[in-house]
mmCIF file of C-alpha atoms in Angstrom:
data_model
loop_
_atom_site.group_PDB
_atom_site.id
_atom_site.type_symbol
_atom_site.label_atom_id
_atom_site.label_comp_id
_atom_site.label_asym_id
_atom_site.label_seq_id
_atom_site.Cartn_x
_atom_site.Cartn_y
_atom_site.Cartn_z
ATOM 1 C CA MET A 195 16.201 -85.337 -47.966
ATOM 2 C CA ILE A 196 14.635 -86.725 -44.938
ATOM 3 C CA HIS A 197 14.205 -90.585 -45.647
ATOM 4 C CA THR A 198 11.212 -92.441 -45.135
ATOM 5 C CA ASP A 199 13.035 -94.832 -42.585
ATOM 6 C CA ASP A 200 14.102 -91.671 -40.300
ATOM 7 C CA ILE A 201 10.385 -90.878 -39.984
ATOM 8 C CA THR A 202 7.846 -92.567 -37.222
ATOM 9 C CA ALA A 203 4.048 -91.538 -37.684
ATOM 10 C CA VAL A 204 1.745 -91.138 -34.776
ATOM 11 C CA VAL A 205 -1.847 -91.517 -35.230
ATOM 12 C CA LEU A 206 -3.722 -89.199 -32.940
ATOM 13 C CA ALA A 207 -6.814 -91.448 -31.792
ATOM 14 C CA GLY A 208 -6.904 -90.320 -28.123
ATOM 15 C CA GLY A 209 -9.647 -87.903 -28.032
ATOM 16 C CA ARG A 210 -13.169 -88.237 -26.294
ATOM 17 C CA GLY A 211 -15.165 -88.295 -29.485
ATOM 18 C CA ARG A 212 -17.561 -85.648 -28.249
ATOM 19 C CA ARG A 213 -18.876 -84.681 -31.500
ATOM 20 C CA VAL A 214 -19.910 -88.487 -32.265
ATOM 21 C CA HIS A 215 -21.635 -89.088 -28.924
ATOM 22 C CA GLY A 216 -18.665 -90.350 -27.198
ATOM 23 C CA GLN A 217 -17.544 -92.985 -29.713
ATOM 24 C CA ASP A 218 -14.080 -93.788 -30.490
ATOM 25 C CA LYS A 219 -13.559 -92.355 -33.980
ATOM 26 C CA GLY A 220 -11.043 -94.212 -35.158
ATOM 27 C CA LEU A 221 -12.790 -97.416 -34.542
ATOM 28 C CA LEU A 222 -16.206 -96.299 -36.221
ATOM 29 C CA SER A 223 -16.902 -97.975 -39.529
ATOM 30 C CA TYR A 224 -15.876 -95.963 -42.643
ATOM 31 C CA GLN A 225 -16.668 -97.397 -45.990
ATOM 32 C CA GLY A 226 -16.888 -100.753 -44.526
ATOM 33 C CA ARG A 227 -13.944 -100.886 -42.146
ATOM 34 C CA PRO A 228 -12.656 -99.168 -39.105
ATOM 35 C CA LEU A 229 -11.535 -95.677 -39.803
ATOM 36 C CA ILE A 230 -7.997 -96.403 -38.414
ATOM 37 C CA ALA A 231 -7.412 -99.065 -40.933
ATOM 38 C CA THR A 232 -7.815 -96.526 -43.919
ATOM 39 C CA ILE A 233 -5.481 -94.253 -42.046
ATOM 40 C CA LEU A 234 -2.594 -96.930 -41.650
ATOM 41 C CA GLU A 235 -2.967 -97.831 -44.953
ATOM 42 C CA ARG A 236 -2.363 -94.294 -46.461
ATOM 43 C CA LEU A 237 0.447 -93.913 -43.832
ATOM 44 C CA GLU A 238 2.423 -97.098 -44.386
ATOM 45 C CA PRO A 239 4.113 -96.366 -47.713
ATOM 46 C CA GLN A 240 5.069 -93.014 -46.399
ATOM 47 C CA VAL A 241 7.024 -93.428 -43.237
ATOM 48 C CA GLY A 242 9.322 -96.161 -41.752
ATOM 49 C CA SER A 243 7.318 -97.121 -38.664
ATOM 50 C CA ILE A 244 3.597 -96.017 -36.857
ATOM 51 C CA LEU A 245 2.689 -95.831 -33.376
ATOM 52 C CA ILE A 246 -0.922 -95.103 -32.472
ATOM 53 C CA SER A 247 -1.990 -92.687 -29.627
ATOM 54 C CA ALA A 248 -5.287 -93.845 -28.091
ATOM 55 C CA ASN A 249 -6.769 -93.658 -24.414
ATOM 56 C CA ARG A 250 -9.304 -96.347 -24.535
ATOM 57 C CA ASN A 251 -10.138 -99.671 -26.427
ATOM 58 C CA LEU A 252 -6.342 -100.274 -26.567
ATOM 59 C CA ASP A 253 -6.622 -104.041 -27.312
ATOM 60 C CA GLN A 254 -8.803 -103.232 -30.290
ATOM 61 C CA TYR A 255 -5.902 -100.766 -31.588
ATOM 62 C CA GLN A 256 -3.230 -103.286 -30.902
ATOM 63 C CA SER A 257 -4.971 -105.566 -33.405
ATOM 64 C CA PHE A 258 -3.807 -103.557 -36.381
ATOM 65 C CA GLY A 259 -0.180 -104.438 -35.489
ATOM 66 C CA TRP A 260 1.564 -101.473 -34.750
ATOM 67 C CA PRO A 261 2.494 -100.112 -31.053
ATOM 68 C CA VAL A 262 -0.157 -98.189 -29.111
ATOM 69 C CA PHE A 263 0.416 -96.037 -26.178
ATOM 70 C CA GLN A 264 -1.769 -93.747 -24.036
ATOM 71 C CA ASP A 265 -1.220 -90.026 -22.978
ATOM 72 C CA ARG A 266 1.197 -89.776 -19.922
ATOM 73 C CA LEU A 267 -1.625 -86.667 -19.021
ATOM 74 C CA ASP A 268 -4.914 -87.885 -17.717
ATOM 75 C CA ASN A 269 -8.355 -86.669 -18.707
ATOM 76 C CA TYR A 270 -7.962 -86.101 -22.309
ATOM 77 C CA GLN A 271 -5.602 -83.258 -22.522
ATOM 78 C CA GLY A 272 -5.818 -82.932 -26.308
ATOM 79 C CA PRO A 273 -3.635 -83.655 -29.332
ATOM 80 C CA LEU A 274 -0.405 -81.648 -27.962
ATOM 81 C CA ALA A 275 -0.492 -84.639 -25.276
ATOM 82 C CA GLY A 276 -0.716 -87.350 -27.805
ATOM 83 C CA LEU A 277 2.066 -85.914 -29.756
ATOM 84 C CA CYS A 278 4.211 -85.483 -26.512
ATOM 85 C CA SER A 279 3.949 -89.488 -26.177
ATOM 86 C CA GLY A 280 4.686 -89.941 -29.556
ATOM 87 C CA LEU A 281 8.011 -87.903 -29.335
ATOM 88 C CA GLU A 282 8.785 -89.898 -26.254
ATOM 89 C CA ALA A 283 7.974 -93.207 -28.084
ATOM 90 C CA ALA A 284 9.783 -92.495 -31.590
ATOM 91 C CA ARG A 285 13.049 -93.798 -32.229
ATOM 92 C CA THR A 286 13.845 -91.772 -35.240
ATOM 93 C CA PRO A 287 14.900 -88.353 -35.775
ATOM 94 C CA TRP A 288 11.569 -87.212 -37.110
ATOM 95 C CA LEU A 289 7.672 -87.557 -36.400
ATOM 96 C CA LEU A 290 4.878 -87.201 -38.450
ATOM 97 C CA SER A 291 1.410 -86.601 -36.799
ATOM 98 C CA VAL A 292 -1.950 -87.279 -38.320
ATOM 99 C CA PRO A 293 -5.255 -87.273 -36.749
ATOM 100 C CA CYS A 294 -7.474 -90.465 -36.752
ATOM 101 C CA ASP A 295 -10.374 -88.888 -38.437
ATOM 102 C CA GLY A 296 -8.935 -87.539 -41.569
ATOM 103 C CA PRO A 297 -8.765 -90.415 -44.126
ATOM 104 C CA VAL A 298 -8.276 -88.622 -47.388
ATOM 105 C CA PHE A 299 -4.810 -86.757 -46.490
ATOM 106 C CA PRO A 300 -2.718 -86.684 -49.644
ATOM 107 C CA LEU A 301 -0.652 -89.753 -50.370
ATOM 108 C CA ASN A 302 2.272 -87.301 -50.768
ATOM 109 C CA LEU A 303 2.060 -85.651 -47.561
ATOM 110 C CA VAL A 304 5.217 -86.908 -46.339
ATOM 111 C CA GLU A 305 7.182 -85.830 -49.368
ATOM 112 C CA ARG A 306 5.658 -82.504 -49.415
ATOM 113 C CA LEU A 307 6.363 -81.798 -45.478
ATOM 114 C CA ALA A 308 10.157 -82.949 -46.057
ATOM 115 C CA ALA A 309 10.140 -80.539 -49.226
ATOM 116 C CA ALA A 310 9.050 -77.715 -47.371
ATOM 117 C CA LEU A 311 11.850 -78.351 -44.749
ATOM 118 C CA GLU A 312 14.603 -78.301 -47.373
ATOM 119 C CA ASN A 313 13.334 -75.116 -48.729
ATOM 120 C CA GLN A 314 12.944 -73.419 -45.328
ATOM 121 C CA PRO A 315 15.011 -75.040 -42.845
ATOM 122 C CA ALA A 316 12.707 -75.461 -39.400
ATOM 123 C CA SER A 317 12.219 -78.070 -36.970
ATOM 124 C CA VAL A 318 8.512 -78.224 -37.894
ATOM 125 C CA ALA A 319 6.796 -78.369 -41.242
ATOM 126 C CA LEU A 320 2.905 -78.010 -41.424
ATOM 127 C CA ALA A 321 0.454 -78.585 -44.045
ATOM 128 C CA CYS A 322 -1.784 -75.646 -45.401
ATOM 129 C CA ASP A 323 -4.371 -75.411 -48.205
ATOM 130 C CA GLY A 324 -4.080 -71.951 -48.950
ATOM 131 C CA ILE A 325 -6.575 -70.629 -46.414
ATOM 132 C CA LYS A 326 -5.960 -72.792 -43.268
ATOM 133 C CA THR A 327 -2.984 -74.252 -41.652
ATOM 134 C CA HIS A 328 -3.644 -77.752 -40.556
ATOM 135 C CA TYR A 329 -1.830 -78.400 -37.134
ATOM 136 C CA THR A 330 -2.336 -82.063 -36.693
ATOM 137 C CA TYR A 331 -0.691 -82.837 -39.940
ATOM 138 C CA ALA A 332 2.816 -81.914 -38.844
ATOM 139 C CA LEU A 333 6.424 -83.422 -39.579
ATOM 140 C CA LEU A 334 8.586 -82.217 -36.474
ATOM 141 C CA SER A 335 11.967 -83.125 -35.382
ATOM 142 C CA THR A 336 11.956 -85.418 -32.147
ATOM 143 C CA ARG A 337 14.530 -83.019 -30.735
ATOM 144 C CA LEU A 338 11.782 -80.804 -29.581
ATOM 145 C CA LEU A 339 10.436 -83.067 -26.856
ATOM 146 C CA ASP A 340 12.239 -81.458 -24.138
ATOM 147 C CA ASP A 341 10.583 -78.200 -25.100
ATOM 148 C CA LEU A 342 7.383 -79.769 -25.508
ATOM 149 C CA HIS A 343 7.568 -81.056 -21.953
ATOM 150 C CA SER A 344 8.512 -77.583 -20.675
ATOM 151 C CA THR A 345 5.385 -76.300 -22.692
ATOM 152 C CA LEU A 346 3.166 -78.870 -21.125
ATOM 153 C CA ALA A 347 4.425 -78.120 -17.461
ATOM 154 C CA ARG A 348 3.337 -74.718 -18.052
ATOM 155 C CA GLY A 349 -0.215 -75.705 -18.687
ATOM 156 C CA GLU A 350 -0.201 -74.910 -22.679
ATOM 157 C CA ARG A 351 -2.648 -77.316 -24.442
ATOM 158 C CA ARG A 352 -3.028 -75.670 -27.766
ATOM 159 C CA LEU A 353 -1.324 -77.537 -30.327
ATOM 160 C CA GLY A 354 -1.135 -74.537 -32.896
ATOM 161 C CA THR A 355 0.201 -72.377 -30.314
ATOM 162 C CA TRP A 356 3.245 -74.616 -29.733
ATOM 163 C CA LEU A 357 3.863 -75.530 -33.248
ATOM 164 C CA GLU A 358 3.663 -71.808 -34.339
ATOM 165 C CA ALA A 359 6.211 -70.834 -31.648
ATOM 166 C CA HIS A 360 8.717 -72.897 -33.688
ATOM 167 C CA GLN A 361 8.496 -70.765 -37.026
ATOM 168 C CA PRO A 362 7.317 -73.920 -38.948
ATOM 169 C CA ALA A 363 7.900 -74.329 -42.838
ATOM 170 C CA LEU A 364 4.510 -74.794 -44.689
ATOM 171 C CA ALA A 365 3.675 -77.191 -47.217
ATOM 172 C CA ASP A 366 1.070 -75.713 -49.439
ATOM 173 C CA PHE A 367 -1.557 -78.313 -50.939
ATOM 174 C CA SER A 368 -3.914 -75.576 -52.316
ATOM 175 C CA ALA A 369 -2.924 -76.572 -56.115
ATOM 176 C CA SER A 370 -2.976 -80.491 -55.304
ATOM 177 C CA ALA A 371 -5.323 -82.663 -56.920
ATOM 178 C CA HIS A 372 -7.591 -82.567 -53.722
ATOM 179 C CA SER A 373 -9.313 -79.495 -53.136
ATOM 180 C CA SER A 374 -8.816 -77.775 -49.629
ATOM 181 C CA THR A 375 -12.235 -78.878 -48.655
ATOM 182 C CA ASP A 376 -11.429 -82.613 -48.836
ATOM 183 C CA ALA A 377 -7.818 -83.268 -48.638
ATOM 184 C CA PHE A 378 -7.757 -82.561 -44.900
ATOM 185 C CA ALA A 379 -11.275 -83.085 -44.028
ATOM 186 C CA ASN A 380 -12.094 -84.493 -40.696
ATOM 187 C CA LEU A 381 -15.137 -86.920 -40.138
ATOM 188 C CA ASN A 382 -16.670 -84.931 -37.254
ATOM 189 C CA HIS A 383 -20.214 -86.169 -37.169
ATOM 190 C CA PRO A 384 -22.104 -89.541 -36.850
ATOM 191 C CA GLU A 385 -23.634 -89.123 -40.484
ATOM 192 C CA ASP A 386 -19.982 -88.925 -41.692
ATOM 193 C CA PHE A 387 -19.178 -92.421 -41.061
ATOM 194 C CA VAL A 388 -20.716 -94.248 -44.229
#
């Protein structure tokens, strides 16, 4: 079994926030506090350390007490670029990725992803809900860094394409206490932030 101390989480908070009129999603108020605070609170018991991938408002993200880094690729190249920076910064054999806009991901996310890797040896495990695979909820070996560098150098920017190329193990959350419509729900519109 993969131990908690062997996992670094990266919170992908480096997007443009187009669906929320260009605001920084991770810093928007959700249930009375910045959304990133909820994400970090859910992550902390599940991993050994946390990194935050952000491309603006770095000082505000640093105030949450975890290392913050920017994408090495300019112009908001997407979650694959943030994942690459996370793999570069991680000092553990495993990296967990989560988006900054999914505040109700399962509290046993890491446990279930790690179990999927036990059952189906692979270098990547992904969360699925029986209908959809959620690519931003991934547990992956940091040994994939060189492959990701090559992929980005070829111009590929689709997270799912790269992850699927590694024949991922799937952790099926369809029978969990959360329904598929809310366990991995993303906040994408201004009205979602209450």
